[in-house]
mmCIF file of C-alpha atoms in Angstrom:
data_model
loop_
_atom_site.group_PDB
_atom_site.id
_atom_site.type_symbol
_atom_site.label_atom_id
_atom_site.label_comp_id
_atom_site.label_asym_id
_atom_site.label_seq_id
_atom_site.Cartn_x
_atom_site.Cartn_y
_atom_site.Cartn_z
ATOM 1 C CA MET A 11 87.704 122.844 132.105
ATOM 2 C CA ASN A 12 85.169 119.241 133.846
ATOM 3 C CA LYS A 13 83.458 118.628 129.905
ATOM 4 C CA ILE A 14 86.908 118.912 128.107
ATOM 5 C CA THR A 15 88.810 116.590 130.798
ATOM 6 C CA ASN A 16 85.683 114.227 130.049
ATOM 7 C CA GLN A 17 85.987 114.302 126.314
ATOM 8 C CA ILE A 18 90.074 113.774 126.802
ATOM 9 C CA LYS A 19 89.398 110.520 128.721
ATOM 10 C CA LYS A 20 86.269 109.614 126.685
ATOM 11 C CA LEU A 21 88.669 110.200 124.296
ATOM 12 C CA PHE A 22 91.029 107.980 125.460
ATOM 13 C CA GLN A 23 88.831 104.921 126.860
ATOM 14 C CA SER A 24 87.463 104.465 122.847
ATOM 15 C CA GLN A 25 88.732 102.729 120.016
ATOM 16 C CA LEU A 26 90.601 105.532 119.107
ATOM 17 C CA ALA A 27 93.104 105.204 122.113
ATOM 18 C CA ILE A 28 95.711 103.163 120.740
ATOM 19 C CA PRO A 29 96.492 105.102 117.606
ATOM 20 C CA ILE A 30 96.497 108.759 118.969
ATOM 21 C CA VAL A 31 98.745 107.401 121.829
ATOM 22 C CA ALA A 32 101.131 105.603 119.020
ATOM 23 C CA LEU A 33 100.984 108.748 117.407
ATOM 24 C CA LEU A 34 101.677 111.271 120.247
ATOM 25 C CA ILE A 35 104.238 108.633 121.160
ATOM 26 C CA LEU A 36 105.736 109.340 117.893
ATOM 27 C CA VAL A 37 105.905 113.141 118.172
ATOM 28 C CA ILE A 38 107.224 113.684 120.846
ATOM 29 C CA PHE A 39 110.271 110.507 120.445
ATOM 30 C CA ASN A 40 110.516 112.809 117.162
ATOM 31 C CA LEU A 41 110.673 116.742 118.356
ATOM 32 C CA ILE A 42 113.277 115.425 121.242
ATOM 33 C CA ARG A 43 115.027 113.927 119.104
ATOM 34 C CA ASP A 44 114.875 116.498 116.338
ATOM 35 C CA PRO A 45 113.361 120.147 117.754
ATOM 36 C CA GLY A 46 112.202 120.833 114.084
ATOM 37 C CA PHE A 47 111.674 117.379 112.807
ATOM 38 C CA PHE A 48 108.188 118.605 111.625
ATOM 39 C CA SER A 49 108.663 121.873 110.943
ATOM 40 C CA ILE A 50 107.263 123.409 107.406
ATOM 41 C CA GLY A 51 109.140 125.155 104.617
ATOM 42 C CA ILE A 52 108.524 126.961 101.739
ATOM 43 C CA LYS A 53 110.118 126.150 98.167
ATOM 44 C CA THR A 54 109.955 126.756 94.829
ATOM 45 C CA ASN A 55 110.315 123.690 92.313
ATOM 46 C CA ASN A 56 111.429 122.795 89.098
ATOM 47 C CA PHE A 57 108.282 124.208 87.762
ATOM 48 C CA LYS A 58 108.860 127.978 89.790
ATOM 49 C CA ASN A 59 105.560 126.609 91.838
ATOM 50 C CA THR A 60 105.761 127.793 95.640
ATOM 51 C CA VAL A 61 105.400 124.530 97.249
ATOM 52 C CA LEU A 62 105.156 123.377 100.770
ATOM 53 C CA PHE A 63 107.544 120.961 102.239
ATOM 54 C CA GLY A 64 108.953 119.068 105.480
ATOM 55 C CA ASN A 65 109.010 115.778 106.911
ATOM 56 C CA LEU A 66 104.962 116.642 108.108
ATOM 57 C CA VAL A 67 104.728 117.356 104.468
ATOM 58 C CA SER A 68 105.881 114.124 103.238
ATOM 59 C CA ILE A 69 103.955 111.809 105.465
ATOM 60 C CA LEU A 70 100.924 113.427 104.487
ATOM 61 C CA ASN A 71 101.572 113.281 101.050
ATOM 62 C CA GLY A 72 103.692 109.390 101.233
ATOM 63 C CA ALA A 73 100.681 108.217 103.174
ATOM 64 C CA SER A 74 98.219 108.761 100.305
ATOM 65 C CA GLU A 75 97.717 105.746 98.224
ATOM 66 C CA LEU A 76 98.203 103.610 101.698
ATOM 67 C CA VAL A 77 95.429 105.618 103.065
ATOM 68 C CA ILE A 78 92.648 104.990 100.008
ATOM 69 C CA LEU A 79 93.981 101.334 100.715
ATOM 70 C CA SER A 80 93.103 101.148 104.288
ATOM 71 C CA ILE A 81 89.817 102.457 103.725
ATOM 72 C CA GLY A 82 88.591 99.782 101.341
ATOM 73 C CA MET A 83 90.362 97.105 103.563
ATOM 74 C CA THR A 84 88.649 97.815 106.795
ATOM 75 C CA LEU A 85 85.098 98.207 104.993
ATOM 76 C CA VAL A 86 86.608 94.671 103.294
ATOM 77 C CA THR A 87 87.304 93.326 106.546
ATOM 78 C CA SER A 88 84.381 94.482 108.737
ATOM 79 C CA ALA A 89 81.533 92.481 106.026
ATOM 80 C CA THR A 90 84.288 89.462 105.285
ATOM 81 C CA LYS A 91 85.721 88.836 108.604
ATOM 82 C CA GLY A 92 89.181 88.237 106.752
ATOM 83 C CA GLN A 93 91.082 90.533 105.092
ATOM 84 C CA ASP A 94 91.975 91.325 101.156
ATOM 85 C CA ILE A 95 95.788 90.559 100.280
ATOM 86 C CA SER A 96 95.514 91.161 96.153
ATOM 87 C CA ILE A 97 94.730 94.942 96.158
ATOM 88 C CA GLY A 98 97.999 95.957 95.758
ATOM 89 C CA ALA A 99 98.300 93.387 92.374
ATOM 90 C CA ALA A 100 95.051 95.138 91.734
ATOM 91 C CA ALA A 101 96.038 97.770 91.808
ATOM 92 C CA ALA A 102 98.915 97.178 89.995
ATOM 93 C CA ILE A 103 97.155 96.036 86.874
ATOM 94 C CA ALA A 104 94.310 99.447 87.550
ATOM 95 C CA GLY A 105 97.792 101.581 86.670
ATOM 96 C CA SER A 106 98.354 99.353 83.726
ATOM 97 C CA VAL A 107 95.036 99.988 82.142
ATOM 98 C CA PHE A 108 95.440 103.694 83.429
ATOM 99 C CA VAL A 109 98.676 104.146 81.505
ATOM 100 C CA LYS A 110 97.169 101.683 78.470
ATOM 101 C CA ILE A 111 94.256 104.497 78.164
ATOM 102 C CA LEU A 112 96.531 107.262 78.340
ATOM 103 C CA ARG A 113 98.645 106.231 75.394
ATOM 104 C CA ALA A 114 96.234 105.693 73.558
ATOM 105 C CA GLY A 115 95.698 108.579 72.200
ATOM 106 C CA THR A 116 96.296 112.626 73.487
ATOM 107 C CA ILE A 117 96.718 113.135 77.162
ATOM 108 C CA ASN A 118 93.971 115.704 78.038
ATOM 109 C CA PRO A 119 91.661 116.119 81.210
ATOM 110 C CA GLY A 120 89.237 114.063 79.013
ATOM 111 C CA THR A 121 91.599 110.884 78.587
ATOM 112 C CA ILE A 122 92.721 111.050 81.734
ATOM 113 C CA LEU A 123 89.135 110.641 82.971
ATOM 114 C CA ALA A 124 88.054 108.662 80.130
ATOM 115 C CA ALA A 125 91.672 106.076 81.739
ATOM 116 C CA LEU A 126 89.863 106.257 85.285
ATOM 117 C CA LEU A 127 86.556 104.920 84.767
ATOM 118 C CA VAL A 128 88.594 102.077 82.479
ATOM 119 C CA ALA A 129 90.515 101.355 84.972
ATOM 120 C CA CYS A 130 88.034 101.533 87.472
ATOM 121 C CA VAL A 131 85.768 99.294 85.617
ATOM 122 C CA VAL A 132 88.468 96.650 85.166
ATOM 123 C CA ALA A 133 90.039 97.089 88.662
ATOM 124 C CA ILE A 134 86.087 95.971 90.473
ATOM 125 C CA ILE A 135 86.022 93.470 87.781
ATOM 126 C CA PHE A 136 88.823 91.361 89.528
ATOM 127 C CA CYS A 137 87.949 92.435 92.844
ATOM 128 C CA LEU A 138 84.801 91.172 92.760
ATOM 129 C CA PHE A 139 85.743 87.577 91.531
ATOM 130 C CA ASN A 140 87.713 88.241 95.145
ATOM 131 C CA GLY A 141 83.779 88.963 96.423
ATOM 132 C CA ILE A 142 82.432 86.187 94.424
ATOM 133 C CA LEU A 143 84.926 83.497 96.094
ATOM 134 C CA ILE A 144 83.775 84.837 99.166
ATOM 135 C CA ALA A 145 80.299 85.479 99.620
ATOM 136 C CA LYS A 146 78.688 82.998 97.065
ATOM 137 C CA PHE A 147 81.576 80.229 97.608
ATOM 138 C CA ASN A 148 81.982 81.097 101.295
ATOM 139 C CA ILE A 149 86.065 80.529 100.495
ATOM 140 C CA GLN A 150 88.251 82.412 103.539
ATOM 141 C CA PRO A 151 89.498 85.646 102.271
ATOM 142 C CA MET A 152 92.683 85.400 102.513
ATOM 143 C CA ILE A 153 92.827 82.669 100.459
ATOM 144 C CA ALA A 154 90.527 83.735 97.936
ATOM 145 C CA SER A 155 92.682 86.420 97.499
ATOM 146 C CA LEU A 156 95.166 84.520 96.988
ATOM 147 C CA ILE A 157 94.628 83.787 93.277
ATOM 148 C CA LEU A 158 94.614 87.728 92.795
ATOM 149 C CA TYR A 159 97.548 88.198 94.773
ATOM 150 C CA THR A 160 99.765 85.754 92.957
ATOM 151 C CA ALA A 161 98.237 86.585 89.094
ATOM 152 C CA GLY A 162 97.063 89.879 89.456
ATOM 153 C CA ARG A 163 101.346 91.237 88.474
ATOM 154 C CA PRO A 164 101.612 88.658 85.992
ATOM 155 C CA ILE A 165 98.397 90.409 84.603
ATOM 156 C CA ALA A 166 99.498 94.216 84.672
ATOM 157 C CA TYR A 167 102.562 92.909 82.856
ATOM 158 C CA TRP A 168 100.751 91.408 79.981
ATOM 159 C CA ILE A 169 98.378 94.383 79.916
ATOM 160 C CA ASN A 170 101.242 96.529 78.371
ATOM 161 C CA GLY A 171 102.874 94.557 76.432
ATOM 162 C CA GLY A 172 105.397 93.092 78.978
ATOM 163 C CA ALA A 173 107.039 96.887 78.854
ATOM 164 C CA THR A 174 107.197 99.228 81.711
ATOM 165 C CA PRO A 175 106.286 102.070 79.668
ATOM 166 C CA ASN A 176 106.021 106.080 81.026
ATOM 167 C CA VAL A 177 103.505 108.699 80.700
ATOM 168 C CA GLU A 178 104.597 111.989 80.298
ATOM 169 C CA SER A 179 102.393 115.239 80.345
ATOM 170 C CA PRO A 180 102.377 118.164 82.633
ATOM 171 C CA LEU A 181 98.687 116.983 83.716
ATOM 172 C CA ILE A 182 99.818 113.503 84.836
ATOM 173 C CA SER A 183 102.860 115.625 86.917
ATOM 174 C CA TYR A 184 100.240 117.812 88.069
ATOM 175 C CA ILE A 185 97.748 114.892 89.474
ATOM 176 C CA GLY A 186 101.459 112.961 91.051
ATOM 177 C CA GLY A 187 102.863 116.253 92.632
ATOM 178 C CA PHE A 188 101.684 119.597 92.616
ATOM 179 C CA ILE A 189 98.879 122.158 91.248
ATOM 180 C CA PRO A 190 100.307 125.372 90.010
ATOM 181 C CA HIS A 191 99.924 128.205 92.264
ATOM 182 C CA ILE A 192 98.553 125.425 95.237
ATOM 183 C CA ALA A 193 101.359 124.691 97.661
ATOM 184 C CA VAL A 194 99.771 121.545 98.802
ATOM 185 C CA PRO A 195 100.769 118.002 96.996
ATOM 186 C CA THR A 196 97.868 117.429 94.748
ATOM 187 C CA PRO A 197 97.387 113.030 96.503
ATOM 188 C CA ILE A 198 97.215 115.456 100.071
ATOM 189 C CA ILE A 199 94.079 117.262 98.576
ATOM 190 C CA VAL A 200 92.331 113.898 96.352
ATOM 191 C CA VAL A 201 92.644 112.323 100.058
ATOM 192 C CA ILE A 202 90.776 114.714 101.363
ATOM 193 C CA ILE A 203 87.824 114.971 99.067
ATOM 194 C CA PHE A 204 88.001 110.599 98.820
ATOM 195 C CA ILE A 205 87.814 111.034 102.650
ATOM 196 C CA ILE A 206 84.289 113.084 102.818
ATOM 197 C CA LEU A 207 82.981 111.108 100.000
ATOM 198 C CA ILE A 208 83.486 108.192 101.871
ATOM 199 C CA ASN A 209 82.116 109.453 104.886
ATOM 200 C CA ILE A 210 79.157 110.869 103.212
ATOM 201 C CA LEU A 211 78.643 107.926 101.715
ATOM 202 C CA LEU A 212 78.862 106.357 105.133
ATOM 203 C CA LYS A 213 76.146 108.418 106.650
ATOM 204 C CA LYS A 214 73.772 109.220 104.103
ATOM 205 C CA THR A 215 73.492 105.710 102.951
ATOM 206 C CA THR A 216 72.223 101.762 105.105
ATOM 207 C CA LEU A 217 75.864 101.027 103.817
ATOM 208 C CA SER A 218 77.700 101.346 106.428
ATOM 209 C CA LEU A 219 74.719 99.837 109.278
ATOM 210 C CA TYR A 220 74.347 97.254 106.726
ATOM 211 C CA ILE A 221 78.141 95.961 106.384
ATOM 212 C CA GLN A 222 78.294 96.132 110.514
ATOM 213 C CA SER A 223 75.373 94.072 111.067
ATOM 214 C CA VAL A 224 76.741 90.964 108.320
ATOM 215 C CA GLY A 225 80.035 91.371 110.128
ATOM 216 C CA ILE A 226 78.677 90.839 113.340
ATOM 217 C CA ASN A 227 76.525 87.813 112.646
ATOM 218 C CA GLU A 228 75.729 87.152 109.199
ATOM 219 C CA ARG A 229 72.946 84.933 110.520
ATOM 220 C CA ALA A 230 70.875 87.715 112.282
ATOM 221 C CA ALA A 231 71.253 89.775 109.364
ATOM 222 C CA LYS A 232 69.756 87.306 107.316
ATOM 223 C CA LEU A 233 66.389 86.696 109.301
ATOM 224 C CA ASN A 234 66.556 91.056 109.158
ATOM 225 C CA GLY A 235 65.929 90.932 105.584
ATOM 226 C CA ILE A 236 69.655 91.769 105.050
ATOM 227 C CA ASN A 237 71.135 89.601 102.007
ATOM 228 C CA PRO A 238 75.041 89.172 103.277
ATOM 229 C CA VAL A 239 75.643 88.362 99.650
ATOM 230 C CA ILE A 240 74.743 91.814 98.319
ATOM 231 C CA TRP A 241 76.652 93.888 101.315
ATOM 232 C CA LYS A 242 80.327 91.547 100.534
ATOM 233 C CA LEU A 243 79.898 92.132 96.566
ATOM 234 C CA ALA A 244 79.297 96.302 97.181
ATOM 235 C CA VAL A 245 82.523 96.435 99.466
ATOM 236 C CA PHE A 246 84.461 94.950 96.723
ATOM 237 C CA VAL A 247 83.094 97.779 94.292
ATOM 238 C CA ILE A 248 84.108 99.949 96.461
ATOM 239 C CA LEU A 249 87.912 98.186 97.122
ATOM 240 C CA GLY A 250 88.290 98.065 93.340
ATOM 241 C CA VAL A 251 87.264 102.072 93.403
ATOM 242 C CA CYS A 252 90.022 102.149 96.346
ATOM 243 C CA VAL A 253 92.743 100.172 94.234
ATOM 244 C CA THR A 254 91.968 102.443 91.493
ATOM 245 C CA MET A 255 92.551 105.522 93.588
ATOM 246 C CA ALA A 256 95.570 104.230 94.847
ATOM 247 C CA GLY A 257 97.026 103.002 91.619
ATOM 248 C CA SER A 258 96.721 105.913 89.592
ATOM 249 C CA ILE A 259 97.856 108.414 91.904
ATOM 250 C CA ASN A 260 101.155 106.184 91.564
ATOM 251 C CA VAL A 261 101.622 105.711 88.209
ATOM 252 C CA CYS A 262 101.241 109.474 88.261
ATOM 253 C CA ARG A 263 103.584 110.375 91.248
ATOM 254 C CA ILE A 264 106.213 107.914 88.999
ATOM 255 C CA GLY A 265 105.425 109.303 85.391
ATOM 256 C CA LEU A 266 105.464 105.431 84.824
ATOM 257 C CA ILE A 267 103.899 101.872 85.508
ATOM 258 C CA ASN A 268 106.385 99.448 87.081
ATOM 259 C CA HIS A 269 104.040 95.949 87.568
ATOM 260 C CA GLU A 270 106.844 94.661 90.026
ATOM 261 C CA THR A 271 107.426 97.142 92.234
ATOM 262 C CA ILE A 272 103.982 99.518 92.237
ATOM 263 C CA LEU A 273 102.412 99.541 95.935
ATOM 264 C CA LEU A 274 104.591 96.313 96.384
ATOM 265 C CA ASP A 275 103.657 94.769 100.095
ATOM 266 C CA ILE A 276 101.248 97.272 100.750
ATOM 267 C CA GLU A 277 98.543 95.175 101.468
ATOM 268 C CA MET A 278 100.682 94.118 104.502
ATOM 269 C CA ASP A 279 100.466 98.067 105.438
ATOM 270 C CA ALA A 280 97.001 98.241 104.794
ATOM 271 C CA ILE A 281 95.876 95.072 107.272
ATOM 272 C CA LEU A 282 98.443 96.791 109.898
ATOM 273 C CA ALA A 283 96.825 99.933 109.435
ATOM 274 C CA VAL A 284 93.686 98.487 110.383
ATOM 275 C CA ALA A 285 94.689 97.004 113.087
ATOM 276 C CA ILE A 286 96.414 100.108 114.853
ATOM 277 C CA GLY A 287 93.497 101.480 114.339
ATOM 278 C CA GLY A 288 91.440 99.916 116.363
ATOM 279 C CA ASN A 289 89.142 97.559 114.469
ATOM 280 C CA SER A 290 89.131 93.887 114.516
ATOM 281 C CA LEU A 291 90.488 91.916 112.176
ATOM 282 C CA GLY A 292 87.325 89.498 112.955
ATOM 283 C CA GLY A 293 84.928 91.901 111.247
ATOM 284 C CA GLY A 294 82.074 93.934 113.071
ATOM 285 C CA LYS A 295 82.104 97.360 113.872
ATOM 286 C CA PHE A 296 84.751 99.483 112.071
ATOM 287 C CA LYS A 297 86.368 103.309 112.412
ATOM 288 C CA LEU A 298 87.256 104.615 109.171
ATOM 289 C CA SER A 299 89.160 107.317 111.737
ATOM 290 C CA GLY A 300 91.355 104.703 113.282
ATOM 291 C CA SER A 301 92.077 102.960 110.200
ATOM 292 C CA ILE A 302 93.094 106.106 108.568
ATOM 293 C CA LEU A 303 95.237 107.551 111.552
ATOM 294 C CA GLY A 304 97.197 104.257 111.789
ATOM 295 C CA ALA A 305 97.898 104.386 108.492
ATOM 296 C CA TYR A 306 99.688 107.584 108.576
ATOM 297 C CA ILE A 307 101.194 106.116 111.311
ATOM 298 C CA ILE A 308 102.933 103.088 109.580
ATOM 299 C CA GLN A 309 103.851 106.390 107.147
ATOM 300 C CA ALA A 310 105.209 108.523 110.192
ATOM 301 C CA LEU A 311 107.507 105.979 111.461
ATOM 302 C CA THR A 312 108.524 104.565 108.095
ATOM 303 C CA ILE A 313 109.735 108.578 107.660
ATOM 304 C CA THR A 314 111.257 108.673 111.219
ATOM 305 C CA LEU A 315 113.109 105.026 111.022
ATOM 306 C CA TYR A 316 114.517 107.366 106.860
ATOM 307 C CA ALA A 317 115.628 110.311 109.073
ATOM 308 C CA MET A 318 117.453 108.485 111.838
ATOM 309 C CA LYS A 319 119.532 106.509 109.069
ATOM 310 C CA VAL A 320 118.748 103.293 109.374
ATOM 311 C CA SER A 321 119.009 101.381 106.302
ATOM 312 C CA SER A 322 116.203 100.539 103.664
ATOM 313 C CA THR A 323 116.919 96.849 104.222
ATOM 314 C CA ALA A 324 116.320 97.220 108.163
ATOM 315 C CA VAL A 325 113.461 99.216 108.066
ATOM 316 C CA LYS A 326 111.020 96.607 107.780
ATOM 317 C CA ALA A 327 112.648 94.888 110.492
ATOM 318 C CA TYR A 328 112.552 98.082 112.625
ATOM 319 C CA LYS A 329 108.562 98.657 111.455
ATOM 320 C CA ALA A 330 107.926 94.960 112.664
ATOM 321 C CA ILE A 331 108.910 95.684 115.832
ATOM 322 C CA VAL A 332 107.127 98.741 116.675
ATOM 323 C CA ILE A 333 103.680 97.589 115.106
ATOM 324 C CA ILE A 334 103.792 94.120 117.278
ATOM 325 C CA ILE A 335 104.285 96.791 120.222
ATOM 326 C CA ILE A 336 101.764 98.317 119.039
ATOM 327 C CA VAL A 337 98.732 95.956 118.141
ATOM 328 C CA VAL A 338 100.139 93.939 121.204
ATOM 329 C CA ALA A 339 98.809 97.026 123.363
ATOM 330 C CA GLY A 340 95.536 97.115 121.529
ATOM 331 C CA SER A 341 94.541 93.396 122.035
ATOM 332 C CA PRO A 342 91.671 92.353 124.220
ATOM 333 C CA VAL A 343 93.793 90.415 126.467
ATOM 334 C CA VAL A 344 95.476 93.348 127.675
ATOM 335 C CA LYS A 345 92.745 95.779 127.542
ATOM 336 C CA ALA A 346 91.384 93.071 130.401
ATOM 337 C CA TRP A 347 94.642 93.594 132.515
ATOM 338 C CA LEU A 348 94.990 97.286 131.970
ATOM 339 C CA GLY A 349 90.697 97.069 133.018
ATOM 340 C CA LYS A 350 91.624 94.913 135.831
ATOM 341 C CA LEU A 351 94.790 96.670 136.955
ATOM 342 C CA LYS A 352 92.511 100.229 137.302
ATOM 343 C CA ASN A 353 89.514 98.483 139.257
ATOM 344 C CA LYS A 354 92.185 97.185 141.836
ATOM 345 C CA ILE A 355 94.087 100.669 141.844
ATOM 346 C CA LEU A 356 90.182 102.011 142.742
ATOM 347 C CA ALA A 357 89.266 99.720 145.044
ATOM 348 C CA LYS A 358 92.667 100.559 146.774
ATOM 349 C CA LYS A 359 91.465 104.442 146.805
ATOM 350 C CA ALA A 360 87.963 103.763 147.251
ATOM 351 C CA ALA A 361 88.949 101.441 150.631
ATOM 352 C CA ALA A 362 91.841 104.364 151.609
ATOM 353 C CA VAL A 363 88.917 106.790 151.434
ATOM 354 C CA LYS A 364 86.555 104.217 154.122
ATOM 355 C CA VAL A 365 89.294 104.548 156.447
ATOM 356 C CA GLU A 366 90.524 108.328 156.401
ATOM 357 C CA ALA A 367 86.528 108.743 156.723
ATOM 358 C CA LYS A 368 86.352 106.552 160.638
#
């Protein structure tokens, strides 16, 4: 029992304390408001497949693109001490290339794989453009990515000749929806596989160590033989893969590419997911699990507001208020104040025990 108690204490004293508390508050609030909010049901969809449905499934499914992009944003933030605000535009470019290749021939597994690879290469090139500006020319990340943020969606528009072409195929529907005889939405499965792969990459290589070293102290990293330029560019390569995955999943969901609306403003949610997850926006140490939790918290908050009949135009305002509270609660100033308060309470208890002992 003491071991469990100690583990719980360690958890709530860790970087994950804020996202866990925020998630618990959301869960408790929804259970009080609607006890069946997180219930999961089974139904038959239009393709006669048995699938899972419910708010919990909607949260896990709807957050898929955000989770993937939050992972990329976390690595970029850690290495460069800044944020890439062009990930939505880069995803639009990747999505446009994905659709362009699919429409060039018959849609089959080989075509889909080829489209993903080509889209990935194109997205990596555009992300490396930002990376070079940041790593080689020392331009602040948000300013460097502002170029692609502005030009990215027009480029996506140009790739498909100014049209919003659709892609119709059962295979595309399977990727964006459900695979026959599998009740879990495919994007959830894709996210699980992606998280496993990225964790293997970070844990089985020195990538995580070098990224954090560059983010914590670039000069010290250089003195230890670590080339900051290489590792900064490496995170933008990973970001290119992330935006390709997110853009392709979104295309498969809706069956078309609309350069103006695809993953619009998702870069802001990705940055917030990183912050809510307890990761410093000033770079250095990171915890991917925190950012992933942050992404699901944002999606859970969105679903909650829609369930409360809040209009779509007002959702962003409510989200902003709640997110400000979460971010401020996790700020160093508040943490320091809570630490002092805790020390005062412990000191009073110790003094009371001494008085009783006398």
